[in-house]
């Protein structure tokens, strides 16, 4: 373990790693300043290499629903480690994991493990295309589904028929296969299907958005989506990489009682190790190799350490059923932020459900990407640093969700409420 300061580590990292980070948002570009380095994490707390303790609302970007370094998960990894790190053959953990997923997530009949959320969405889309024998997909502005080519597409001029690459290196020809529509907009969906008759393989959505801040669907929107996809013979893919096991044990689909055809999972399911999964209707899943013509594979897929960590995380959720407790914590934070903003005469929207929330400094109710952008990002950057100085770490961007863990219950939540209020007063 290096004892260097964050500043000297970042200087070294900048020489060797593009931007000094292995995932761009960690670089603090949208809030300014330099990132801190963490040497340890436990419960609700991060310990920086500079020996600062921070109450953490990033929770490793979602996975740490039980807090950091939970003793049960740690023990499960240690026990698995005794037997080896990877076998390259089927292992018993994979079967237990599949049984848990099928038990928890209502619409999943069969599941395939992979190594990240990006792999899960990429593979689910290939499967949807292979199953329907159609090429085009619909996604929504502001929904993030990992960084594969078909999904790094933004709304284009011909929005109803195709999008534009949202990254250099994504071919325009790929963008022609992805239609990007506004979230929460039924008329746009209807028009999108009408403009691409018989061509849409699937619609992929974050059923509750968590990657442009936290946004919830209007009442009835998800059931409308279920109806219109079924009507047009397109598969409905819920990307529950973030919301799975977090909004409810069975994800948004359990809470809203909607059955997508396919579901993508990640984050919590790995218990802090790298994992993804996708699953759904057995008749669709059986199109995957080796049973069917859709190829998908992974050297480390179903890795025993990752499975052991994930199984422990899911079993803890089953034992504790922490969702009502987490929601109470979320409401407490939301009320503290709204009260402080009100006292200061500052307009704010704080969408929250269970252990997810975000803070938009805007008078406009946030219901899609365009309204999320009305949030004052400069003010958020000042708020972010005011919190960080006082000992609370929020995601370093105005357009990310915050996550609460069961380890936040008690002192950490009380202290965070005070720090949010002080930071808002100081703006
Ligand atoms: C994080 C995330 C992904 C990508 O997962 P990675 O493990 O980072 O590849 C995909 N979809 C959603 C909704 C996510 O939140």
Short mmCIF file of C-alpha atoms and ligand atoms in Angstrom, two decimals:
data_model
loop_
_atom_site.label_atom_id
_atom_site.label_comp_id
_atom_site.label_asym_id
_atom_site.label_seq_id
_atom_site.Cartn_x
_atom_site.Cartn_y
_atom_site.Cartn_z
CA UNK A 1 0.00 0.00 0.00
CA UNK A 2 1.48 3.31 -1.07
CA UNK A 3 1.68 5.92 1.65
CA UNK A 4 1.89 8.75 -0.88
CA UNK A 5 -0.57 11.61 -0.78
CA UNK A 6 -3.45 11.89 -3.25
CA UNK A 7 -1.63 14.72 -4.99
CA UNK A 8 1.54 12.77 -5.61
CA UNK A 9 -0.35 9.62 -6.63
CA UNK A 10 -2.44 11.62 -9.09
CA UNK A 11 0.69 13.22 -10.54
CA UNK A 12 2.16 9.74 -11.10
CA UNK A 13 -1.14 8.43 -12.49
CA UNK A 14 -1.38 11.30 -14.98
CA UNK A 15 1.94 10.19 -16.51
CA UNK A 16 0.76 6.63 -17.09
CA UNK A 17 -3.05 6.42 -17.24
CA UNK A 18 -5.08 8.65 -19.60
CA UNK A 19 -6.44 11.45 -17.42
CA UNK A 20 -5.02 9.62 -14.41
CA UNK A 21 -8.14 7.45 -14.06
CA UNK A 22 -9.53 4.14 -15.25
CA UNK A 23 -13.08 5.48 -15.63
CA UNK A 24 -13.57 9.10 -16.72
CA UNK A 25 -16.03 10.50 -14.17
CA UNK A 26 -13.52 9.74 -11.40
CA UNK A 27 -11.29 12.53 -12.72
CA UNK A 28 -13.51 15.29 -11.20
CA UNK A 29 -13.59 17.13 -14.56
CA UNK A 30 -17.17 18.30 -14.14
CA UNK A 31 -16.77 19.62 -10.60
CA UNK A 32 -13.16 20.82 -10.85
CA UNK A 33 -10.24 19.99 -8.60
CA UNK A 34 -8.28 16.75 -8.39
CA UNK A 35 -9.60 13.36 -7.27
CA UNK A 36 -8.61 11.88 -3.92
CA UNK A 37 -7.18 8.37 -3.61
CA UNK A 38 -8.72 5.88 -1.22
CA UNK A 39 -6.72 3.28 0.67
CA UNK A 40 -9.55 1.59 2.55
CA UNK A 41 -13.31 1.55 2.87
CA UNK A 42 -15.57 0.16 5.59
CA UNK A 43 -19.27 0.57 6.24
CA UNK A 44 -20.39 4.01 5.07
CA UNK A 45 -16.86 5.40 5.19
CA UNK A 46 -14.01 5.88 2.75
CA UNK A 47 -10.51 6.42 4.16
CA UNK A 48 -8.31 8.46 1.85
CA UNK A 49 -4.55 7.99 1.52
CA UNK A 50 -4.34 11.38 3.26
CA UNK A 51 -6.18 9.84 6.25
CA UNK A 52 -9.42 11.72 5.76
CA UNK A 53 -12.64 9.88 6.52
CA UNK A 54 -15.56 10.59 4.20
CA UNK A 55 -19.21 9.52 4.39
CA UNK A 56 -19.63 7.89 0.99
CA UNK A 57 -22.76 8.30 -1.15
CA UNK A 58 -21.16 6.81 -4.25
CA UNK A 59 -20.99 3.30 -2.78
CA UNK A 60 -18.60 2.24 -5.54
CA UNK A 61 -21.23 3.55 -8.05
CA UNK A 62 -23.98 1.35 -6.70
CA UNK A 63 -22.70 -2.09 -5.71
CA UNK A 64 -22.09 -1.46 -1.99
CA UNK A 65 -25.69 -1.71 -0.75
CA UNK A 66 -24.43 -3.37 2.48
CA UNK A 67 -21.71 -0.76 2.94
CA UNK A 68 -18.04 -1.31 2.22
CA UNK A 69 -16.12 -4.43 3.18
CA UNK A 70 -19.07 -6.17 4.80
CA UNK A 71 -17.75 -9.02 7.01
CA UNK A 72 -20.10 -11.64 5.45
CA UNK A 73 -19.03 -10.80 1.91
CA UNK A 74 -15.38 -10.65 2.90
CA UNK A 75 -15.66 -14.07 4.57
CA UNK A 76 -17.39 -15.55 1.51
CA UNK A 77 -14.60 -14.33 -0.77
CA UNK A 78 -11.95 -15.63 1.62
CA UNK A 79 -13.62 -19.05 1.78
CA UNK A 80 -13.84 -19.27 -2.01
CA UNK A 81 -10.23 -18.12 -2.36
CA UNK A 82 -9.07 -21.18 -0.41
CA UNK A 83 -10.24 -23.34 -3.31
CA UNK A 84 -8.77 -21.35 -6.18
CA UNK A 85 -9.47 -18.20 -8.17
CA UNK A 86 -10.69 -19.57 -11.51
CA UNK A 87 -11.27 -23.03 -12.94
CA UNK A 88 -12.29 -22.59 -16.58
CA UNK A 89 -14.99 -25.20 -16.05
CA UNK A 90 -18.49 -24.95 -14.61
CA UNK A 91 -18.42 -24.47 -10.81
CA UNK A 92 -21.07 -24.92 -8.10
CA UNK A 93 -21.27 -21.18 -7.27
CA UNK A 94 -22.66 -20.44 -10.73
CA UNK A 95 -25.64 -22.71 -10.16
CA UNK A 96 -26.38 -21.20 -6.76
CA UNK A 97 -26.13 -17.70 -8.24
CA UNK A 98 -28.49 -18.59 -11.11
CA UNK A 99 -30.99 -20.05 -8.61
CA UNK A 100 -30.89 -16.86 -6.53
CA UNK A 101 -31.34 -14.58 -9.54
CA UNK A 102 -34.28 -16.58 -10.85
CA UNK A 103 -35.82 -16.55 -7.39
CA UNK A 104 -35.36 -12.80 -6.89
CA UNK A 105 -36.06 -11.30 -10.32
CA UNK A 106 -39.64 -12.06 -11.38
CA UNK A 107 -39.21 -12.16 -15.17
CA UNK A 108 -35.96 -14.14 -15.33
CA UNK A 109 -36.31 -17.83 -16.18
CA UNK A 110 -32.76 -18.39 -17.40
CA UNK A 111 -29.63 -16.31 -16.87
CA UNK A 112 -26.09 -16.05 -18.24
CA UNK A 113 -23.26 -14.54 -16.16
CA UNK A 114 -20.70 -12.15 -17.65
CA UNK A 115 -18.13 -9.71 -16.26
CA UNK A 116 -19.63 -6.21 -16.37
CA UNK A 117 -22.82 -4.29 -16.98
CA UNK A 118 -21.47 -3.25 -20.37
CA UNK A 119 -21.15 -6.89 -21.40
CA UNK A 120 -24.64 -7.62 -20.12
CA UNK A 121 -26.34 -4.93 -22.22
CA UNK A 122 -24.20 -5.59 -25.28
CA UNK A 123 -25.00 -9.30 -25.15
CA UNK A 124 -28.71 -8.79 -24.40
CA UNK A 125 -28.97 -6.59 -27.49
CA UNK A 126 -27.22 -9.14 -29.69
CA UNK A 127 -29.60 -11.76 -28.34
CA UNK A 128 -32.63 -9.57 -29.04
CA UNK A 129 -31.40 -9.01 -32.60
CA UNK A 130 -30.71 -12.69 -33.11
CA UNK A 131 -34.07 -13.69 -31.69
CA UNK A 132 -36.19 -11.19 -33.65
CA UNK A 133 -33.96 -11.18 -36.75
CA UNK A 134 -34.23 -7.41 -36.79
CA UNK A 135 -31.36 -4.90 -36.55
CA UNK A 136 -32.62 -1.63 -35.08
CA UNK A 137 -32.89 -0.82 -31.42
CA UNK A 138 -34.54 2.00 -29.47
CA UNK A 139 -32.86 3.62 -26.48
CA UNK A 140 -33.60 6.79 -24.53
CA UNK A 141 -31.67 10.03 -24.10
CA UNK A 142 -29.93 10.14 -20.75
CA UNK A 143 -30.12 6.38 -20.19
CA UNK A 144 -26.64 4.86 -19.93
CA UNK A 145 -26.13 1.21 -20.76
CA UNK A 146 -22.36 0.87 -20.64
CA UNK A 147 -19.90 1.77 -23.35
CA UNK A 148 -20.49 -0.63 -26.24
CA UNK A 149 -20.75 0.92 -29.73
CA UNK A 150 -24.49 0.46 -30.32
CA UNK A 151 -25.29 2.15 -27.03
CA UNK A 152 -22.98 5.17 -27.16
CA UNK A 153 -25.42 6.92 -29.44
CA UNK A 154 -27.22 10.21 -28.87
CA UNK A 155 -30.33 11.64 -30.50
CA UNK A 156 -29.58 12.83 -34.04
CA UNK A 157 -31.24 15.05 -36.61
CA UNK A 158 -33.27 12.13 -37.93
CA UNK A 159 -34.12 11.27 -34.35
CA UNK A 160 -37.03 9.02 -35.22
CA UNK A 161 -34.99 6.82 -37.53
CA UNK A 162 -31.40 6.93 -36.28
CA UNK A 163 -29.03 8.55 -33.81
CA UNK A 164 -25.54 10.05 -33.95
CA UNK A 165 -22.36 8.62 -32.39
CA UNK A 166 -21.88 9.91 -28.84
CA UNK A 167 -18.17 9.06 -28.88
CA UNK A 168 -15.38 9.32 -31.40
CA UNK A 169 -14.67 5.87 -32.77
CA UNK A 170 -18.29 4.78 -33.04
CA UNK A 171 -19.05 4.28 -36.76
CA UNK A 172 -21.94 6.32 -38.20
CA UNK A 173 -23.20 3.05 -39.67
CA UNK A 174 -23.74 1.72 -36.13
CA UNK A 175 -25.62 4.88 -35.20
CA UNK A 176 -28.03 4.19 -38.06
CA UNK A 177 -29.20 1.09 -36.19
CA UNK A 178 -29.94 2.93 -32.91
CA UNK A 179 -32.97 5.19 -32.52
CA UNK A 180 -32.72 7.56 -29.55
CA UNK A 181 -35.94 8.93 -28.08
CA UNK A 182 -36.79 11.12 -25.09
CA UNK A 183 -37.59 9.23 -21.85
CA UNK A 184 -41.13 9.46 -20.46
CA UNK A 185 -42.58 10.45 -23.85
CA UNK A 186 -45.30 8.13 -25.15
CA UNK A 187 -45.91 10.05 -28.37
CA UNK A 188 -42.22 9.82 -29.29
CA UNK A 189 -42.29 6.06 -28.75
CA UNK A 190 -45.30 5.64 -30.94
CA UNK A 191 -43.69 7.78 -33.65
CA UNK A 192 -40.42 5.85 -33.32
CA UNK A 193 -42.17 2.55 -33.97
CA UNK A 194 -44.24 4.06 -36.79
CA UNK A 195 -41.09 5.39 -38.52
CA UNK A 196 -39.35 1.98 -38.38
CA UNK A 197 -42.07 -0.56 -39.17
CA UNK A 198 -41.07 -4.15 -38.45
CA UNK A 199 -37.45 -3.11 -37.88
CA UNK A 200 -37.14 -2.66 -34.12
CA UNK A 201 -35.51 -5.65 -32.40
CA UNK A 202 -35.77 -4.25 -28.90
CA UNK A 203 -36.27 -1.27 -26.66
CA UNK A 204 -33.67 -0.95 -23.90
CA UNK A 205 -34.38 1.28 -20.93
CA UNK A 206 -33.22 2.04 -17.43
CA UNK A 207 -36.71 1.65 -15.93
CA UNK A 208 -35.72 4.19 -13.26
CA UNK A 209 -32.90 6.32 -14.70
CA UNK A 210 -29.80 6.60 -12.58
CA UNK A 211 -27.17 7.86 -14.98
CA UNK A 212 -28.39 11.41 -15.59
CA UNK A 213 -29.13 11.91 -11.94
CA UNK A 214 -32.08 9.93 -10.65
CA UNK A 215 -35.31 10.14 -12.63
CA UNK A 216 -38.50 8.14 -12.21
CA UNK A 217 -41.01 7.30 -14.93
CA UNK A 218 -44.44 8.91 -15.06
CA UNK A 219 -47.26 6.71 -13.79
CA UNK A 220 -48.20 4.18 -16.47
CA UNK A 221 -45.21 4.90 -18.72
CA UNK A 222 -43.51 1.54 -18.17
CA UNK A 223 -46.72 -0.41 -18.73
CA UNK A 224 -47.27 1.57 -21.92
CA UNK A 225 -43.76 0.60 -22.97
CA UNK A 226 -44.57 -3.05 -22.25
CA UNK A 227 -47.70 -2.84 -24.39
CA UNK A 228 -46.21 -1.05 -27.37
CA UNK A 229 -43.16 -3.34 -27.56
CA UNK A 230 -45.37 -6.43 -27.45
CA UNK A 231 -47.65 -4.96 -30.11
CA UNK A 232 -44.70 -4.43 -32.49
CA UNK A 233 -42.98 -7.75 -31.77
CA UNK A 234 -39.96 -6.00 -30.21
CA UNK A 235 -38.35 -7.30 -27.05
CA UNK A 236 -38.36 -5.10 -23.95
CA UNK A 237 -35.01 -5.01 -22.14
CA UNK A 238 -34.86 -3.56 -18.65
CA UNK A 239 -31.33 -2.47 -17.84
CA UNK A 240 -31.42 -3.03 -14.09
CA UNK A 241 -27.65 -2.99 -13.67
CA UNK A 242 -28.13 -0.14 -11.18
CA UNK A 243 -31.69 -0.70 -9.93
CA UNK A 244 -31.58 -4.50 -9.64
CA UNK A 245 -31.57 -5.63 -5.98
CA UNK A 246 -31.56 -1.92 -5.00
CA UNK A 247 -35.03 -0.50 -5.69
CA UNK A 248 -36.44 -3.83 -4.54
CA UNK A 249 -35.05 -7.34 -4.20
CA UNK A 250 -36.39 -8.04 -7.70
CA UNK A 251 -35.60 -4.57 -9.07
CA UNK A 252 -37.97 -2.04 -10.62
CA UNK A 253 -39.85 -4.85 -12.39
CA UNK A 254 -40.91 -6.25 -9.02
CA UNK A 255 -41.92 -2.85 -7.63
CA UNK A 256 -43.87 -1.89 -10.77
CA UNK A 257 -45.05 -5.44 -11.62
CA UNK A 258 -43.91 -5.31 -15.22
CA UNK A 259 -42.28 -8.27 -16.94
CA UNK A 260 -39.61 -7.30 -19.47
CA UNK A 261 -38.43 -10.00 -21.91
CA UNK A 262 -34.79 -9.57 -20.89
CA UNK A 263 -33.09 -7.98 -17.88
CA UNK A 264 -29.50 -6.81 -17.49
CA UNK A 265 -27.82 -6.98 -14.09
CA UNK A 266 -24.50 -5.94 -12.59
CA UNK A 267 -23.17 -3.87 -9.69
CA UNK A 268 -24.83 -5.31 -6.51
CA UNK A 269 -24.80 -8.81 -7.99
CA UNK A 270 -20.99 -8.87 -7.77
CA UNK A 271 -20.80 -7.91 -4.09
CA UNK A 272 -18.00 -5.48 -5.03
CA UNK A 273 -16.22 -7.73 -7.56
CA UNK A 274 -16.60 -7.34 -11.34
CA UNK A 275 -19.78 -9.10 -12.54
CA UNK A 276 -22.66 -8.72 -14.95
CA UNK A 277 -25.55 -10.94 -15.94
CA UNK A 278 -28.44 -10.98 -18.35
CA UNK A 279 -31.48 -13.18 -18.29
CA UNK A 280 -35.14 -13.45 -19.12
CA UNK A 281 -37.61 -15.60 -21.01
CA UNK A 282 -36.29 -19.12 -21.44
CA UNK A 283 -37.36 -19.29 -25.10
CA UNK A 284 -35.29 -16.17 -25.81
CA UNK A 285 -32.31 -17.18 -23.67
CA UNK A 286 -32.16 -20.55 -25.43
CA UNK A 287 -31.06 -18.72 -28.58
CA UNK A 288 -27.65 -18.28 -26.92
CA UNK A 289 -24.70 -20.53 -27.78
CA UNK A 290 -24.28 -23.46 -27.24
CA UNK A 291 -28.03 -24.07 -27.67
CA UNK A 292 -28.68 -21.44 -30.30
CA UNK A 293 -27.06 -19.28 -32.97
CA UNK A 294 -26.29 -16.15 -30.87
CA UNK A 295 -22.66 -16.23 -29.76
CA UNK A 296 -21.61 -14.97 -26.33
CA UNK A 297 -18.75 -16.12 -24.08
CA UNK A 298 -16.29 -15.12 -21.36
CA UNK A 299 -13.00 -16.53 -20.02
CA UNK A 300 -13.76 -15.44 -16.45
CA UNK A 301 -17.58 -15.53 -16.62
CA UNK A 302 -19.03 -17.15 -13.51
CA UNK A 303 -15.74 -16.59 -11.69
CA UNK A 304 -15.90 -18.35 -8.30
CA UNK A 305 -14.71 -15.37 -6.23
CA UNK A 306 -17.16 -12.99 -7.89
CA UNK A 307 -19.99 -15.52 -7.56
CA UNK A 308 -19.20 -16.10 -3.88
CA UNK A 309 -19.20 -12.36 -3.18
CA UNK A 310 -22.45 -11.85 -5.09
CA UNK A 311 -24.18 -14.80 -3.46
CA UNK A 312 -23.25 -13.43 -0.02
CA UNK A 313 -24.59 -9.98 -0.98
CA UNK A 314 -27.88 -11.42 -2.26
CA UNK A 315 -28.31 -13.69 0.78
CA UNK A 316 -27.86 -10.66 3.06
CA UNK A 317 -30.62 -8.87 1.15
CA UNK A 318 -32.84 -11.91 1.56
CA UNK A 319 -32.19 -12.14 5.30
CA UNK A 320 -32.48 -8.44 6.04
CA UNK A 321 -35.05 -7.23 3.51
CA UNK A 322 -33.63 -3.72 4.11
CA UNK A 323 -35.76 -1.83 1.58
CA UNK A 324 -38.12 -0.06 3.99
CA UNK A 325 -35.15 0.95 6.18
CA UNK A 326 -33.22 2.24 3.18
CA UNK A 327 -36.21 4.22 1.98
CA UNK A 328 -36.53 5.88 5.39
CA UNK A 329 -32.87 6.94 5.15
CA UNK A 330 -33.45 8.28 1.65
CA UNK A 331 -36.46 10.29 2.76
CA UNK A 332 -34.52 11.74 5.68
CA UNK A 333 -31.77 12.98 3.38
CA UNK A 334 -34.26 14.30 0.86
CA UNK A 335 -36.18 16.23 3.52
CA UNK A 336 -32.96 17.70 4.93
CA UNK A 337 -31.86 18.94 1.51
CA UNK A 338 -35.28 20.34 0.59
CA UNK A 339 -35.66 22.11 3.95
CA UNK A 340 -32.21 23.72 3.65
CA UNK A 341 -32.89 24.81 0.06
CA UNK A 342 -36.27 26.20 1.04
CA UNK A 343 -34.72 28.19 3.92
CA UNK A 344 -32.16 29.61 1.52
CA UNK A 345 -34.76 30.37 -1.19
CA UNK A 346 -33.00 27.99 -3.57
CA UNK A 347 -35.01 25.98 -6.11
CA UNK A 348 -34.21 22.27 -6.00
CA UNK A 349 -35.61 18.93 -7.15
CA UNK A 350 -34.67 15.88 -5.10
CA UNK A 351 -36.07 12.76 -6.79
CA UNK A 352 -35.71 9.80 -4.42
CA UNK A 353 -36.87 6.23 -4.24
CA UNK A 354 -35.46 3.87 -1.63
CA UNK A 355 -31.69 4.13 -1.51
CA UNK A 356 -31.30 6.24 -4.66
CA UNK A 357 -31.64 10.00 -4.93
CA UNK A 358 -30.16 13.02 -6.60
CA UNK A 359 -30.11 16.76 -6.17
CA UNK A 360 -30.91 19.03 -9.12
CA UNK A 361 -30.67 22.76 -8.52
CA UNK A 362 -33.58 23.78 -10.73
CA UNK A 363 -37.18 24.95 -10.41
CA UNK A 364 -38.17 22.61 -13.26
CA UNK A 365 -39.47 19.15 -12.33
CA UNK A 366 -36.99 16.65 -13.75
CA UNK A 367 -38.56 13.96 -15.92
CA UNK A 368 -36.14 13.42 -18.80
CA UNK A 369 -32.70 14.31 -20.13
CA UNK A 370 -33.69 17.82 -21.28
CA UNK A 371 -35.14 18.78 -17.90
CA UNK A 372 -32.16 17.20 -16.08
CA UNK A 373 -29.95 19.61 -18.01
CA UNK A 374 -31.85 22.56 -16.49
CA UNK A 375 -30.07 21.71 -13.22
CA UNK A 376 -27.41 24.31 -12.35
CA UNK A 377 -24.19 22.30 -12.75
CA UNK A 378 -21.95 25.16 -11.57
CA UNK A 379 -23.92 25.47 -8.36
CA UNK A 380 -23.80 21.70 -7.97
CA UNK A 381 -20.00 21.81 -8.29
CA UNK A 382 -19.83 24.33 -5.43
CA UNK A 383 -22.23 22.20 -3.36
CA UNK A 384 -20.13 19.10 -4.10
CA UNK A 385 -16.95 20.76 -2.81
CA UNK A 386 -18.74 22.26 0.19
CA UNK A 387 -19.85 18.73 1.14
CA UNK A 388 -16.45 17.20 0.45
CA UNK A 389 -14.68 19.77 2.61
CA UNK A 390 -17.07 18.89 5.44
CA UNK A 391 -16.66 15.13 5.05
CA UNK A 392 -19.35 13.90 2.62
CA UNK A 393 -18.49 12.40 -0.76
CA UNK A 394 -21.16 12.69 -3.48
CA UNK A 395 -20.56 11.60 -7.08
CA UNK A 396 -18.37 14.26 -8.73
CA UNK A 397 -20.99 15.25 -11.31
CA UNK A 398 -24.37 16.99 -11.30
CA UNK A 399 -25.72 14.10 -13.40
CA UNK A 400 -25.14 11.05 -11.23
CA UNK A 401 -27.36 9.36 -8.67
CA UNK A 402 -26.40 9.06 -5.01
CA UNK A 403 -26.54 5.68 -3.27
CA UNK A 404 -27.28 4.82 0.35
CA UNK A 405 -26.23 1.60 2.08
CA UNK A 406 -27.55 -0.11 5.19
CA UNK A 407 -24.27 0.92 6.86
CA UNK A 408 -25.37 4.57 6.63
CA UNK A 409 -28.13 4.00 9.18
CA UNK A 410 -27.61 5.99 12.37
CA UNK A 411 -24.69 8.38 12.84
CA UNK A 412 -23.66 8.63 9.18
CA UNK A 413 -27.13 9.71 8.00
CA UNK A 414 -27.53 12.21 10.83
CA UNK A 415 -24.12 13.72 10.14
CA UNK A 416 -24.78 13.76 6.38
CA UNK A 417 -28.07 15.64 6.89
CA UNK A 418 -26.19 18.28 8.92
CA UNK A 419 -23.45 18.54 6.32
CA UNK A 420 -25.92 18.86 3.44
CA UNK A 421 -27.72 21.66 5.30
CA UNK A 422 -24.49 23.48 6.21
CA UNK A 423 -23.21 23.14 2.66
CA UNK A 424 -26.43 24.58 1.21
CA UNK A 425 -26.34 27.48 3.68
CA UNK A 426 -22.75 28.15 2.61
CA UNK A 427 -23.56 28.32 -1.14
C1 LIG B 1 -23.15 0.95 -14.52
C2 LIG B 1 -24.17 0.69 -15.55
C3 LIG B 1 -23.88 -0.05 -16.70
C4 LIG B 1 -22.49 -0.48 -17.06
O1 LIG B 1 -21.95 -1.36 -16.13
P1 LIG B 1 -20.34 -1.56 -16.08
O2 LIG B 1 -20.16 -2.66 -15.10
O3 LIG B 1 -19.79 -0.23 -15.65
O4 LIG B 1 -19.92 -1.92 -17.45
C5 LIG B 1 -24.91 -0.35 -17.57
N1 LIG B 1 -26.16 0.05 -17.31
C6 LIG B 1 -26.48 0.76 -16.23
C7 LIG B 1 -27.89 1.15 -15.98
C8 LIG B 1 -25.49 1.12 -15.31
O5 LIG B 1 -25.82 1.86 -14.25
#
